[in-house]
């Protein structure tokens, strides 16, 4: 249905042209042979158009224009011509064997393929130009939108972490540790500084490796462990093969933050967070124990932000699952071309 909506104008023009051609044949009392020829040409052209549209959609996923320009040109040109000539020949044989008494003619077949090739080359080349310009324009718009979203994400993240309450909580803990355990307070201060340094550095990056994100998470979880003691328990099980893949910075931190923000956390009911990798995704799962009264402005801005940032880099979607026991978010890992 979406296909027809997207190509509605082209379909309407095609129907009008075909209808007009057959009306002319009818008004001029054309012979059966002319009707068959017109029907064959119409059917063949429609099949060629539909098959090349399908080919374009498949190649858009496997070989995007802006990423594989040269390779995409040769693949689509070659496959487009081969597919079109195949349809021409098959439809010709169906016409000859199924609807007429005349056997296939070798000269007709050769002429048909030569003329088809001469017509298809410029048509497909023009189509390439239109497709490339369209993709380039869409990519430009998407890049501008991504920059705006990235700036918003950076500001939101920095605003949260530079929030007076966040600073007060950590500084208060640090002050207590200085009196109770000077050695631990020194370690806490180092981790605290490392968290802030990573936040500021990551604001300049579009993607970082999973290994970098996990190193940052280690420092961040250390602060949480001291602050919440045993009421937050984290379990990390990530395949080392995934460490060199990429994701937007602070993704895991924002997901952990969301879990803390939206769930009740007590000694009796600790929050358990599981970070694991599977099938090219990183999964962040927590036991589901939502707060009875959500805090103000506690909308799903974090998840929305993550989804928008991912949409710029991959077609794979961020997956969210919820059941009475668990809340799970799976984010795809991005592989960079070498």
mmCIF file with all atom_site columns, N, CA, C and O in Angstrom, residues 142-179:
data_model
loop_
_atom_site.group_PDB
_atom_site.id
_atom_site.type_symbol
_atom_site.label_atom_id
_atom_site.label_alt_id
_atom_site.label_comp_id
_atom_site.label_asym_id
_atom_site.label_entity_id
_atom_site.label_seq_id
_atom_site.pdbx_PDB_ins_code
_atom_site.Cartn_x
_atom_site.Cartn_y
_atom_site.Cartn_z
_atom_site.occupancy
_atom_site.B_iso_or_equiv
_atom_site.pdbx_formal_charge
_atom_site.auth_seq_id
_atom_site.auth_comp_id
_atom_site.auth_asym_id
_atom_site.auth_atom_id
_atom_site.pdbx_PDB_model_num
ATOM 1   N N  . UNK A 1 142 ? 18.916 15.266 6.505  1.00 0.00 ? 142 UNK A N  1
ATOM 2   C CA . UNK A 1 142 ? 19.061 14.377 7.657  1.00 0.00 ? 142 UNK A CA 1
ATOM 3   C C  . UNK A 1 142 ? 20.278 14.767 8.495  1.00 0.00 ? 142 UNK A C  1
ATOM 4   O O  . UNK A 1 142 ? 20.253 14.704 9.730  1.00 0.00 ? 142 UNK A O  1
ATOM 5   N N  . UNK A 1 143 ? 21.356 15.184 7.816  1.00 0.00 ? 143 UNK A N  1
ATOM 6   C CA . UNK A 1 143 ? 22.564 15.594 8.529  1.00 0.00 ? 143 UNK A CA 1
ATOM 7   C C  . UNK A 1 143 ? 22.296 16.841 9.368  1.00 0.00 ? 143 UNK A C  1
ATOM 8   O O  . UNK A 1 143 ? 22.749 16.947 10.509 1.00 0.00 ? 143 UNK A O  1
ATOM 9   N N  . UNK A 1 144 ? 21.553 17.791 8.787  1.00 0.00 ? 144 UNK A N  1
ATOM 10  C CA . UNK A 1 144 ? 21.214 19.006 9.526  1.00 0.00 ? 144 UNK A CA 1
ATOM 11  C C  . UNK A 1 144 ? 20.352 18.677 10.746 1.00 0.00 ? 144 UNK A C  1
ATOM 12  O O  . UNK A 1 144 ? 20.561 19.217 11.841 1.00 0.00 ? 144 UNK A O  1
ATOM 13  N N  . UNK A 1 145 ? 19.384 17.773 10.535 1.00 0.00 ? 145 UNK A N  1
ATOM 14  C CA . UNK A 1 145 ? 18.518 17.379 11.651 1.00 0.00 ? 145 UNK A CA 1
ATOM 15  C C  . UNK A 1 145 ? 19.327 16.675 12.735 1.00 0.00 ? 145 UNK A C  1
ATOM 16  O O  . UNK A 1 145 ? 19.127 16.899 13.931 1.00 0.00 ? 145 UNK A O  1
ATOM 17  N N  . UNK A 1 146 ? 20.262 15.813 12.295 1.00 0.00 ? 146 UNK A N  1
ATOM 18  C CA . UNK A 1 146 ? 21.095 15.096 13.264 1.00 0.00 ? 146 UNK A CA 1
ATOM 19  C C  . UNK A 1 146 ? 21.956 16.058 14.075 1.00 0.00 ? 146 UNK A C  1
ATOM 20  O O  . UNK A 1 146 ? 22.125 15.892 15.285 1.00 0.00 ? 146 UNK A O  1
ATOM 21  N N  . UNK A 1 147 ? 22.508 17.076 13.408 1.00 0.00 ? 147 UNK A N  1
ATOM 22  C CA . UNK A 1 147 ? 23.333 18.052 14.133 1.00 0.00 ? 147 UNK A CA 1
ATOM 23  C C  . UNK A 1 147 ? 22.522 18.761 15.209 1.00 0.00 ? 147 UNK A C  1
ATOM 24  O O  . UNK A 1 147 ? 23.003 18.975 16.328 1.00 0.00 ? 147 UNK A O  1
ATOM 25  N N  . UNK A 1 148 ? 21.284 19.110 14.867 1.00 0.00 ? 148 UNK A N  1
ATOM 26  C CA . UNK A 1 148 ? 20.418 19.767 15.843 1.00 0.00 ? 148 UNK A CA 1
ATOM 27  C C  . UNK A 1 148 ? 20.133 18.834 17.021 1.00 0.00 ? 148 UNK A C  1
ATOM 28  O O  . UNK A 1 148 ? 20.180 19.237 18.177 1.00 0.00 ? 148 UNK A O  1
ATOM 29  N N  . UNK A 1 149 ? 19.833 17.553 16.703 1.00 0.00 ? 149 UNK A N  1
ATOM 30  C CA . UNK A 1 149 ? 19.534 16.590 17.765 1.00 0.00 ? 149 UNK A CA 1
ATOM 31  C C  . UNK A 1 149 ? 20.763 16.327 18.631 1.00 0.00 ? 149 UNK A C  1
ATOM 32  O O  . UNK A 1 149 ? 20.655 16.159 19.844 1.00 0.00 ? 149 UNK A O  1
ATOM 33  N N  . UNK A 1 150 ? 21.943 16.291 17.983 1.00 0.00 ? 150 UNK A N  1
ATOM 34  C CA . UNK A 1 150 ? 23.176 16.049 18.738 1.00 0.00 ? 150 UNK A CA 1
ATOM 35  C C  . UNK A 1 150 ? 23.445 17.194 19.709 1.00 0.00 ? 150 UNK A C  1
ATOM 36  O O  . UNK A 1 150 ? 23.824 16.981 20.861 1.00 0.00 ? 150 UNK A O  1
ATOM 37  N N  . UNK A 1 151 ? 23.253 18.416 19.223 1.00 0.00 ? 151 UNK A N  1
ATOM 38  C CA . UNK A 1 151 ? 23.454 19.584 20.093 1.00 0.00 ? 151 UNK A CA 1
ATOM 39  C C  . UNK A 1 151 ? 22.488 19.545 21.273 1.00 0.00 ? 151 UNK A C  1
ATOM 40  O O  . UNK A 1 151 ? 22.862 19.801 22.425 1.00 0.00 ? 151 UNK A O  1
ATOM 41  N N  . UNK A 1 152 ? 21.219 19.196 20.976 1.00 0.00 ? 152 UNK A N  1
ATOM 42  C CA . UNK A 1 152 ? 20.222 19.085 22.049 1.00 0.00 ? 152 UNK A CA 1
ATOM 43  C C  . UNK A 1 152 ? 20.636 18.011 23.053 1.00 0.00 ? 152 UNK A C  1
ATOM 44  O O  . UNK A 1 152 ? 20.500 18.187 24.266 1.00 0.00 ? 152 UNK A O  1
ATOM 45  N N  . UNK A 1 153 ? 21.126 16.871 22.522 1.00 0.00 ? 153 UNK A N  1
ATOM 46  C CA . UNK A 1 153 ? 21.531 15.763 23.407 1.00 0.00 ? 153 UNK A CA 1
ATOM 47  C C  . UNK A 1 153 ? 22.705 16.168 24.287 1.00 0.00 ? 153 UNK A C  1
ATOM 48  O O  . UNK A 1 153 ? 22.736 15.874 25.478 1.00 0.00 ? 153 UNK A O  1
ATOM 49  N N  . UNK A 1 154 ? 23.690 16.868 23.671 1.00 0.00 ? 154 UNK A N  1
ATOM 50  C CA . UNK A 1 154 ? 24.847 17.305 24.447 1.00 0.00 ? 154 UNK A CA 1
ATOM 51  C C  . UNK A 1 154 ? 24.426 18.259 25.563 1.00 0.00 ? 154 UNK A C  1
ATOM 52  O O  . UNK A 1 154 ? 24.869 18.145 26.708 1.00 0.00 ? 154 UNK A O  1
ATOM 53  N N  . UNK A 1 155 ? 23.572 19.226 25.199 1.00 0.00 ? 155 UNK A N  1
ATOM 54  C CA . UNK A 1 155 ? 23.122 20.194 26.191 1.00 0.00 ? 155 UNK A CA 1
ATOM 55  C C  . UNK A 1 155 ? 22.328 19.523 27.313 1.00 0.00 ? 155 UNK A C  1
ATOM 56  O O  . UNK A 1 155 ? 22.490 19.855 28.495 1.00 0.00 ? 155 UNK A O  1
ATOM 57  N N  . UNK A 1 156 ? 21.450 18.558 26.910 1.00 0.00 ? 156 UNK A N  1
ATOM 58  C CA . UNK A 1 156 ? 20.636 17.864 27.911 1.00 0.00 ? 156 UNK A CA 1
ATOM 59  C C  . UNK A 1 156 ? 21.518 17.051 28.854 1.00 0.00 ? 156 UNK A C  1
ATOM 60  O O  . UNK A 1 156 ? 21.314 17.037 30.071 1.00 0.00 ? 156 UNK A O  1
ATOM 61  N N  . UNK A 1 157 ? 22.508 16.363 28.272 1.00 0.00 ? 157 UNK A N  1
ATOM 62  C CA . UNK A 1 157 ? 23.401 15.531 29.090 1.00 0.00 ? 157 UNK A CA 1
ATOM 63  C C  . UNK A 1 157 ? 24.241 16.386 30.035 1.00 0.00 ? 157 UNK A C  1
ATOM 64  O O  . UNK A 1 157 ? 24.355 16.106 31.228 1.00 0.00 ? 157 UNK A O  1
ATOM 65  N N  . UNK A 1 158 ? 24.827 17.451 29.486 1.00 0.00 ? 158 UNK A N  1
ATOM 66  C CA . UNK A 1 158 ? 25.638 18.324 30.317 1.00 0.00 ? 158 UNK A CA 1
ATOM 67  C C  . UNK A 1 158 ? 24.793 19.013 31.393 1.00 0.00 ? 158 UNK A C  1
ATOM 68  O O  . UNK A 1 158 ? 25.214 19.156 32.541 1.00 0.00 ? 158 UNK A O  1
ATOM 69  N N  . UNK A 1 159 ? 23.592 19.426 30.997 1.00 0.00 ? 159 UNK A N  1
ATOM 70  C CA . UNK A 1 159 ? 22.706 20.078 31.956 1.00 0.00 ? 159 UNK A CA 1
ATOM 71  C C  . UNK A 1 159 ? 22.387 19.146 33.112 1.00 0.00 ? 159 UNK A C  1
ATOM 72  O O  . UNK A 1 159 ? 22.374 19.544 34.277 1.00 0.00 ? 159 UNK A O  1
ATOM 73  N N  . UNK A 1 160 ? 22.128 17.862 32.762 1.00 0.00 ? 160 UNK A N  1
ATOM 74  C CA . UNK A 1 160 ? 21.789 16.906 33.822 1.00 0.00 ? 160 UNK A CA 1
ATOM 75  C C  . UNK A 1 160 ? 22.975 16.699 34.763 1.00 0.00 ? 160 UNK A C  1
ATOM 76  O O  . UNK A 1 160 ? 22.835 16.736 35.976 1.00 0.00 ? 160 UNK A O  1
ATOM 77  N N  . UNK A 1 161 ? 24.153 16.473 34.159 1.00 0.00 ? 161 UNK A N  1
ATOM 78  C CA . UNK A 1 161 ? 25.304 16.132 35.007 1.00 0.00 ? 161 UNK A CA 1
ATOM 79  C C  . UNK A 1 161 ? 25.892 17.331 35.735 1.00 0.00 ? 161 UNK A C  1
ATOM 80  O O  . UNK A 1 161 ? 26.603 17.169 36.728 1.00 0.00 ? 161 UNK A O  1
ATOM 81  N N  . UNK A 1 162 ? 25.606 18.524 35.211 1.00 0.00 ? 162 UNK A N  1
ATOM 82  C CA . UNK A 1 162 ? 26.049 19.719 35.914 1.00 0.00 ? 162 UNK A CA 1
ATOM 83  C C  . UNK A 1 162 ? 24.943 20.283 36.803 1.00 0.00 ? 162 UNK A C  1
ATOM 84  O O  . UNK A 1 162 ? 25.070 21.358 37.360 1.00 0.00 ? 162 UNK A O  1
ATOM 85  N N  . UNK A 1 163 ? 23.862 19.519 36.889 1.00 0.00 ? 163 UNK A N  1
ATOM 86  C CA . UNK A 1 163 ? 22.745 19.911 37.737 1.00 0.00 ? 163 UNK A CA 1
ATOM 87  C C  . UNK A 1 163 ? 23.228 20.034 39.189 1.00 0.00 ? 163 UNK A C  1
ATOM 88  O O  . UNK A 1 163 ? 23.988 19.197 39.680 1.00 0.00 ? 163 UNK A O  1
ATOM 89  N N  . UNK A 1 164 ? 22.803 21.095 39.890 1.00 0.00 ? 164 UNK A N  1
ATOM 90  C CA . UNK A 1 164 ? 23.265 21.301 41.286 1.00 0.00 ? 164 UNK A CA 1
ATOM 91  C C  . UNK A 1 164 ? 23.011 20.110 42.196 1.00 0.00 ? 164 UNK A C  1
ATOM 92  O O  . UNK A 1 164 ? 23.831 19.801 43.065 1.00 0.00 ? 164 UNK A O  1
ATOM 93  N N  . UNK A 1 165 ? 21.866 19.404 41.992 1.00 0.00 ? 165 UNK A N  1
ATOM 94  C CA . UNK A 1 165 ? 21.566 18.247 42.847 1.00 0.00 ? 165 UNK A CA 1
ATOM 95  C C  . UNK A 1 165 ? 22.580 17.122 42.629 1.00 0.00 ? 165 UNK A C  1
ATOM 96  O O  . UNK A 1 165 ? 23.027 16.480 43.585 1.00 0.00 ? 165 UNK A O  1
ATOM 97  N N  . UNK A 1 166 ? 22.932 16.906 41.359 1.00 0.00 ? 166 UNK A N  1
ATOM 98  C CA . UNK A 1 166 ? 23.901 15.858 41.059 1.00 0.00 ? 166 UNK A CA 1
ATOM 99  C C  . UNK A 1 166 ? 25.252 16.206 41.685 1.00 0.00 ? 166 UNK A C  1
ATOM 100 O O  . UNK A 1 166 ? 25.910 15.367 42.310 1.00 0.00 ? 166 UNK A O  1
ATOM 101 N N  . UNK A 1 167 ? 25.664 17.459 41.497 1.00 0.00 ? 167 UNK A N  1
ATOM 102 C CA . UNK A 1 167 ? 26.928 17.898 42.083 1.00 0.00 ? 167 UNK A CA 1
ATOM 103 C C  . UNK A 1 167 ? 26.886 17.833 43.613 1.00 0.00 ? 167 UNK A C  1
ATOM 104 O O  . UNK A 1 167 ? 27.821 17.364 44.258 1.00 0.00 ? 167 UNK A O  1
ATOM 105 N N  . UNK A 1 168 ? 25.785 18.292 44.174 1.00 0.00 ? 168 UNK A N  1
ATOM 106 C CA . UNK A 1 168 ? 25.650 18.302 45.631 1.00 0.00 ? 168 UNK A CA 1
ATOM 107 C C  . UNK A 1 168 ? 25.741 16.881 46.195 1.00 0.00 ? 168 UNK A C  1
ATOM 108 O O  . UNK A 1 168 ? 26.449 16.642 47.177 1.00 0.00 ? 168 UNK A O  1
ATOM 109 N N  . UNK A 1 169 ? 25.023 15.948 45.568 1.00 0.00 ? 169 UNK A N  1
ATOM 110 C CA . UNK A 1 169 ? 25.039 14.553 46.044 1.00 0.00 ? 169 UNK A CA 1
ATOM 111 C C  . UNK A 1 169 ? 26.448 13.980 46.038 1.00 0.00 ? 169 UNK A C  1
ATOM 112 O O  . UNK A 1 169 ? 26.894 13.358 47.016 1.00 0.00 ? 169 UNK A O  1
ATOM 113 N N  . UNK A 1 170 ? 27.162 14.194 44.925 1.00 0.00 ? 170 UNK A N  1
ATOM 114 C CA . UNK A 1 170 ? 28.500 13.617 44.825 1.00 0.00 ? 170 UNK A CA 1
ATOM 115 C C  . UNK A 1 170 ? 29.497 14.325 45.740 1.00 0.00 ? 170 UNK A C  1
ATOM 116 O O  . UNK A 1 170 ? 30.356 13.672 46.352 1.00 0.00 ? 170 UNK A O  1
ATOM 117 N N  . UNK A 1 171 ? 29.372 15.627 45.829 1.00 0.00 ? 171 UNK A N  1
ATOM 118 C CA . UNK A 1 171 ? 30.283 16.355 46.716 1.00 0.00 ? 171 UNK A CA 1
ATOM 119 C C  . UNK A 1 171 ? 29.998 16.046 48.178 1.00 0.00 ? 171 UNK A C  1
ATOM 120 O O  . UNK A 1 171 ? 30.919 15.996 49.018 1.00 0.00 ? 171 UNK A O  1
ATOM 121 N N  . UNK A 1 172 ? 28.741 15.827 48.498 1.00 0.00 ? 172 UNK A N  1
ATOM 122 C CA . UNK A 1 172 ? 28.359 15.473 49.872 1.00 0.00 ? 172 UNK A CA 1
ATOM 123 C C  . UNK A 1 172 ? 28.943 14.110 50.245 1.00 0.00 ? 172 UNK A C  1
ATOM 124 O O  . UNK A 1 172 ? 29.464 13.915 51.358 1.00 0.00 ? 172 UNK A O  1
ATOM 125 N N  . UNK A 1 173 ? 28.844 13.161 49.293 1.00 0.00 ? 173 UNK A N  1
ATOM 126 C CA . UNK A 1 173 ? 29.427 11.833 49.530 1.00 0.00 ? 173 UNK A CA 1
ATOM 127 C C  . UNK A 1 173 ? 30.935 11.947 49.688 1.00 0.00 ? 173 UNK A C  1
ATOM 128 O O  . UNK A 1 173 ? 31.550 11.339 50.581 1.00 0.00 ? 173 UNK A O  1
ATOM 129 N N  . UNK A 1 174 ? 31.551 12.765 48.828 1.00 0.00 ? 174 UNK A N  1
ATOM 130 C CA . UNK A 1 174 ? 32.999 12.958 48.899 1.00 0.00 ? 174 UNK A CA 1
ATOM 131 C C  . UNK A 1 174 ? 33.405 13.562 50.238 1.00 0.00 ? 174 UNK A C  1
ATOM 132 O O  . UNK A 1 174 ? 34.396 13.136 50.857 1.00 0.00 ? 174 UNK A O  1
ATOM 133 N N  . UNK A 1 175 ? 32.632 14.515 50.692 1.00 0.00 ? 175 UNK A N  1
ATOM 134 C CA . UNK A 1 175 ? 32.929 15.148 51.988 1.00 0.00 ? 175 UNK A CA 1
ATOM 135 C C  . UNK A 1 175 ? 32.868 14.136 53.134 1.00 0.00 ? 175 UNK A C  1
ATOM 136 O O  . UNK A 1 175 ? 33.727 14.118 54.022 1.00 0.00 ? 175 UNK A O  1
ATOM 137 N N  . UNK A 1 176 ? 31.866 13.262 53.093 1.00 0.00 ? 176 UNK A N  1
ATOM 138 C CA . UNK A 1 176 ? 31.732 12.238 54.138 1.00 0.00 ? 176 UNK A CA 1
ATOM 139 C C  . UNK A 1 176 ? 32.886 11.256 54.090 1.00 0.00 ? 176 UNK A C  1
ATOM 140 O O  . UNK A 1 176 ? 33.413 10.830 55.134 1.00 0.00 ? 176 UNK A O  1
ATOM 141 N N  . UNK A 1 177 ? 33.304 10.889 52.884 1.00 0.00 ? 177 UNK A N  1
ATOM 142 C CA . UNK A 1 177 ? 34.382 9.907  52.741 1.00 0.00 ? 177 UNK A CA 1
ATOM 143 C C  . UNK A 1 177 ? 35.722 10.452 53.222 1.00 0.00 ? 177 UNK A C  1
ATOM 144 O O  . UNK A 1 177 ? 36.568 9.704  53.724 1.00 0.00 ? 177 UNK A O  1
ATOM 145 N N  . UNK A 1 178 ? 35.927 11.749 53.031 1.00 0.00 ? 178 UNK A N  1
ATOM 146 C CA . UNK A 1 178 ? 37.192 12.352 53.461 1.00 0.00 ? 178 UNK A CA 1
ATOM 147 C C  . UNK A 1 178 ? 37.395 12.136 54.959 1.00 0.00 ? 178 UNK A C  1
ATOM 148 O O  . UNK A 1 178 ? 38.506 11.856 55.434 1.00 0.00 ? 178 UNK A O  1
ATOM 149 N N  . UNK A 1 179 ? 36.294 12.227 55.713 1.00 0.00 ? 179 UNK A N  1
ATOM 150 C CA . UNK A 1 179 ? 36.359 12.032 57.170 1.00 0.00 ? 179 UNK A CA 1
ATOM 151 C C  . UNK A 1 179 ? 36.451 10.560 57.533 1.00 0.00 ? 179 UNK A C  1
ATOM 152 O O  . UNK A 1 179 ? 37.256 10.157 58.385 1.00 0.00 ? 179 UNK A O  1
#
